[in-house]
């Protein structure tokens, strides 16, 4: 088991992980301590989740914890790592900070068993996609437990670190692309006469439904596309217009640009 857990940081993503894991019973409140920056945030989490929350630990007393979840931003993580120098050997440490490599993490705290996780925004509604990469000291047993933790907020894939960074450009940033497409679909609906609220609802439900069809059937998206495009029909006319506008190549270019930027940040 992950044992006694210390969660450092509980913003949007950290909070989503805690809510999902507590709701699904993957962790319990009596084996969890959360530390956040402000007393106001601490009180809010205590009232909402019924857990123990504190502001930064006095003198960073971290003994007694089997697992440490580092749910802080990349620019904050180096400061946190400095204060964790005395953690016991084989403490399971999980970082969700984008761009901070396993090599960097293991160099900072070589005694820890490291994992990198990259969940995405829909984790907040239990529909996330998390890429999980294990460090050199990780065991199969603990990896399965960490995987179960993130399964509480959606789908999880254990991958190489290179694929974790690639998935960051696809699924990590993907909700941003989806919201952009959703907004464009809704705008087009308004242009042809739909009320704004109805256009947004239809666009959101359409993207949700298409995603569910792909995941539940396991059918290649090109085949699903063919199933909805009748010969000489309306859908193929719309697809042709979008392809002429460069939709497919624009999506390709966007994901590549995101991946390259992530690599730049990781190096810096």
Coordinates of C-alpha atoms in Angstrom, one line a residue:
X1 CA 0.0 0.0 0.0
X2 CA 1.0 3.6 -0.4
X3 CA 0.8 3.9 3.4
X4 CA 0.8 7.3 5.1
X5 CA 0.7 10.0 2.5
X6 CA 2.0 13.5 2.5
X7 CA 0.6 15.7 -0.3
X8 CA 2.6 18.9 -0.8
X9 CA 0.4 21.4 -2.7
X10 CA -3.3 21.0 -3.5
X11 CA -4.2 23.4 -6.2
X12 CA -6.5 22.5 -9.1
X13 CA -4.7 19.3 -10.1
X14 CA -3.6 18.3 -6.6
X15 CA -7.1 18.9 -5.3
X16 CA -8.6 16.8 -8.1
X17 CA -6.3 13.9 -7.3
X18 CA -7.2 14.0 -3.6
X19 CA -11.0 14.3 -4.2
X20 CA -11.0 11.4 -6.7
X21 CA -8.8 9.2 -4.5
X22 CA -10.8 9.9 -1.3
X23 CA -14.1 9.4 -3.2
X24 CA -13.0 6.0 -4.7
X25 CA -11.5 4.9 -1.4
X26 CA -8.0 4.6 -2.8
X27 CA -6.8 6.6 0.2
X28 CA -8.5 7.4 3.5
X29 CA -8.5 10.7 5.4
X30 CA -6.7 9.2 8.4
X31 CA -3.6 8.2 6.4
X32 CA -3.3 11.6 4.6
X33 CA -1.7 15.0 5.5
X34 CA -1.9 17.9 3.1
X35 CA 0.3 21.0 3.2
X36 CA -0.6 24.2 1.4
X37 CA 0.7 27.7 1.4
X38 CA -2.1 29.6 3.1
X39 CA -4.3 29.1 6.2
X40 CA -7.4 30.1 4.2
X41 CA -6.8 27.3 1.7
X42 CA -6.1 24.9 4.5
X43 CA -9.4 25.7 6.1
X44 CA -11.3 25.3 2.8
X45 CA -9.9 21.9 2.2
X46 CA -10.5 20.7 5.7
X47 CA -14.1 21.7 5.5
X48 CA -14.7 20.2 2.1
X49 CA -12.8 16.9 2.3
X50 CA -12.6 16.3 6.1
X51 CA -8.8 15.8 6.0
X52 CA -5.9 17.2 7.9
X53 CA -4.3 20.2 6.2
X54 CA -1.5 22.4 7.4
X55 CA 0.6 25.2 6.1
X56 CA 4.2 24.4 5.3
X57 CA 5.5 21.8 7.8
X58 CA 7.5 23.2 10.7
X59 CA 11.2 22.4 9.9
X60 CA 9.9 20.1 7.2
X61 CA 9.4 17.1 9.5
X62 CA 8.6 14.5 6.9
X63 CA 9.5 11.3 8.7
X64 CA 6.6 8.9 9.2
X65 CA 5.4 9.2 5.6
X66 CA 5.6 6.3 3.1
X67 CA 4.5 8.3 0.1
X68 CA 5.0 12.0 -0.8
X69 CA 2.9 13.5 -3.6
X70 CA 4.5 16.6 -5.0
X71 CA 1.6 18.6 -6.5
X72 CA 3.4 21.9 -7.0
X73 CA 4.3 23.9 -10.0
X74 CA 7.7 23.3 -11.7
X75 CA 9.1 26.6 -10.5
X76 CA 8.3 25.7 -6.9
X77 CA 9.6 22.1 -7.0
X78 CA 13.3 22.9 -6.6
X79 CA 12.7 24.7 -3.3
X80 CA 10.5 21.8 -2.0
X81 CA 13.2 19.2 -3.0
X82 CA 15.8 21.0 -1.0
X83 CA 13.6 20.7 2.1
X84 CA 13.1 17.0 1.6
X85 CA 16.8 16.0 1.8
X86 CA 16.3 14.0 5.0
X87 CA 13.4 11.7 3.8
X88 CA 14.0 8.0 4.6
X89 CA 15.3 5.6 1.9
X90 CA 12.7 4.1 -0.4
X91 CA 10.1 6.8 0.3
X92 CA 7.7 6.7 -2.7
X93 CA 7.8 10.2 -4.3
X94 CA 5.4 11.2 -7.1
X95 CA 5.9 14.5 -9.0
X96 CA 3.2 16.0 -11.3
X97 CA 5.5 19.0 -12.2
X98 CA 5.7 19.3 -16.0
X99 CA 9.1 19.2 -17.5
X100 CA 11.1 18.1 -14.4
X101 CA 12.8 14.9 -15.5
X102 CA 13.3 11.7 -13.5
X103 CA 17.0 12.2 -13.8
X104 CA 16.7 15.6 -12.1
X105 CA 14.4 14.2 -9.4
X106 CA 16.6 11.2 -8.7
X107 CA 19.7 13.5 -8.6
X108 CA 18.0 15.7 -6.0
X109 CA 16.7 12.8 -3.8
X110 CA 18.5 9.6 -4.8
X111 CA 17.2 7.7 -1.8
X112 CA 13.6 8.0 -3.0
X113 CA 11.7 5.8 -5.3
X114 CA 10.5 8.2 -8.0
X115 CA 7.5 8.5 -10.3
X116 CA 6.5 11.2 -12.7
X117 CA 2.8 11.6 -13.4
X118 CA 1.1 13.8 -16.0
X119 CA -2.7 14.0 -15.5
X120 CA -4.8 16.4 -17.5
X121 CA -7.5 18.9 -16.7
X122 CA -10.6 16.5 -17.0
X123 CA -9.2 14.7 -13.9
X124 CA -11.3 17.3 -12.1
X125 CA -14.5 15.5 -13.2
X126 CA -13.0 12.0 -13.0
X127 CA -12.4 11.8 -16.8
X128 CA -8.6 12.5 -16.8
X129 CA -5.9 10.9 -18.9
X130 CA -2.7 10.3 -16.8
X131 CA 0.7 9.3 -18.2
X132 CA 2.8 7.6 -15.5
X133 CA 6.6 6.9 -15.7
X134 CA 8.5 5.0 -13.1
X135 CA 12.1 5.8 -11.9
X136 CA 15.0 3.4 -11.8
X137 CA 14.2 2.3 -8.2
X138 CA 10.5 1.7 -8.7
X139 CA 9.1 -1.8 -8.1
X140 CA 6.2 -3.4 -9.9
X141 CA 4.1 -3.6 -6.7
X142 CA 4.4 0.1 -5.9
X143 CA 3.9 1.0 -9.5
X144 CA 0.6 -0.8 -9.4
X145 CA -0.4 1.1 -6.3
X146 CA 0.5 4.5 -7.8
X147 CA -1.4 3.5 -10.9
X148 CA -4.4 2.8 -8.8
X149 CA -4.1 6.2 -7.2
X150 CA -4.4 7.9 -10.6
X151 CA -7.1 5.5 -11.8
X152 CA -9.4 7.3 -9.3
X153 CA -9.4 10.3 -11.6
X154 CA -9.7 8.6 -15.0
X155 CA -7.5 6.5 -17.3
X156 CA -3.8 5.7 -16.6
X157 CA -1.1 4.5 -18.9
X158 CA 2.3 3.4 -17.5
X159 CA 4.8 4.5 -20.2
X160 CA 8.4 5.4 -20.7
X161 CA 9.5 8.9 -19.7
X162 CA 9.9 9.9 -23.4
X163 CA 6.3 8.8 -24.1
X164 CA 5.2 10.7 -21.0
X165 CA 6.5 13.9 -22.5
X166 CA 4.9 13.1 -25.8
X167 CA 1.6 12.4 -24.2
X168 CA 2.0 15.7 -22.4
X169 CA 1.8 17.4 -25.8
X170 CA -1.2 15.3 -26.8
X171 CA -3.4 14.6 -23.8
X172 CA -1.9 16.9 -21.3
X173 CA -2.5 20.0 -23.4
X174 CA -5.3 18.3 -25.3
X175 CA -8.2 19.8 -23.3
X176 CA -7.0 23.2 -24.5
X177 CA -7.2 22.1 -28.1
X178 CA -10.6 20.5 -27.4
X179 CA -12.0 23.7 -25.8
X180 CA -10.7 25.7 -28.8
X181 CA -12.6 23.4 -31.2
X182 CA -15.6 23.5 -28.9
X183 CA -15.6 27.3 -29.0
X184 CA -15.2 27.3 -32.8
X185 CA -18.1 24.8 -33.2
X186 CA -20.3 26.9 -31.0
X187 CA -19.4 30.1 -32.9
X188 CA -20.3 28.4 -36.1
X189 CA -23.6 27.4 -34.6
X190 CA -24.3 31.0 -33.6
X191 CA -23.4 32.1 -37.1
X192 CA -26.0 29.8 -38.7
X193 CA -28.6 31.0 -36.2
X194 CA -28.5 28.9 -33.0
X195 CA -28.7 30.6 -29.6
X196 CA -25.3 30.8 -27.9
X197 CA -26.2 28.6 -24.9
X198 CA -27.6 25.8 -27.1
X199 CA -24.7 26.0 -29.5
X200 CA -22.2 25.5 -26.7
X201 CA -24.2 22.6 -25.2
X202 CA -24.5 20.9 -28.5
X203 CA -20.7 21.4 -29.2
X204 CA -19.7 20.0 -25.8
X205 CA -22.0 17.0 -25.9
X206 CA -20.9 16.2 -29.5
X207 CA -17.2 16.1 -28.6
X208 CA -18.0 14.1 -25.4
X209 CA -20.1 11.6 -27.4
X210 CA -17.5 11.2 -30.1
X211 CA -14.8 10.6 -27.5
X212 CA -17.0 8.0 -25.7
X213 CA -17.7 6.2 -29.0
X214 CA -14.0 5.9 -29.8
X215 CA -13.0 4.7 -26.3
X216 CA -15.9 2.3 -25.8
X217 CA -15.9 0.7 -29.2
X218 CA -12.1 0.8 -29.7
X219 CA -12.8 1.6 -33.4
X220 CA -10.2 3.6 -35.3
X221 CA -11.4 7.2 -35.6
X222 CA -11.1 7.1 -39.4
X223 CA -13.6 4.3 -39.5
X224 CA -16.0 6.1 -37.2
X225 CA -15.6 9.2 -39.4
X226 CA -16.5 7.1 -42.5
X227 CA -19.6 5.8 -40.7
X228 CA -21.0 9.3 -40.3
X229 CA -20.1 10.5 -43.8
X230 CA -22.7 9.4 -46.4
X231 CA -21.7 9.6 -50.0
X232 CA -22.5 13.0 -51.4
X233 CA -23.9 14.0 -48.0
X234 CA -23.6 17.0 -45.7
X235 CA -20.9 15.8 -43.3
X236 CA -18.4 15.0 -46.0
X237 CA -19.0 18.5 -47.5
X238 CA -18.2 20.0 -44.1
X239 CA -15.1 17.9 -43.6
X240 CA -13.8 18.8 -47.1
X241 CA -14.2 22.5 -46.2
X242 CA -12.3 22.1 -43.0
X243 CA -9.5 20.1 -44.7
X244 CA -9.2 22.9 -47.2
X245 CA -8.8 25.3 -44.3
X246 CA -5.9 23.2 -43.0
X247 CA -7.5 21.8 -39.9
X248 CA -5.6 18.5 -39.9
X249 CA -2.2 20.1 -40.5
X250 CA -2.9 22.9 -37.9
X251 CA -3.6 20.2 -35.2
X252 CA -0.3 18.4 -36.2
X253 CA 1.6 21.6 -36.0
X254 CA 0.1 22.6 -32.7
X255 CA 1.0 19.4 -31.0
X256 CA 4.6 19.4 -32.3
X257 CA 5.0 23.1 -31.1
X258 CA 3.7 22.1 -27.7
X259 CA 6.1 19.1 -27.5
X260 CA 9.1 21.2 -28.6
X261 CA 8.2 23.9 -26.0
X262 CA 8.0 21.3 -23.3
X263 CA 11.5 20.0 -24.2
X264 CA 12.8 23.6 -24.0
X265 CA 11.3 24.1 -20.5
X266 CA 12.7 20.7 -19.3
X267 CA 16.2 21.7 -20.4
X268 CA 16.0 25.0 -18.6

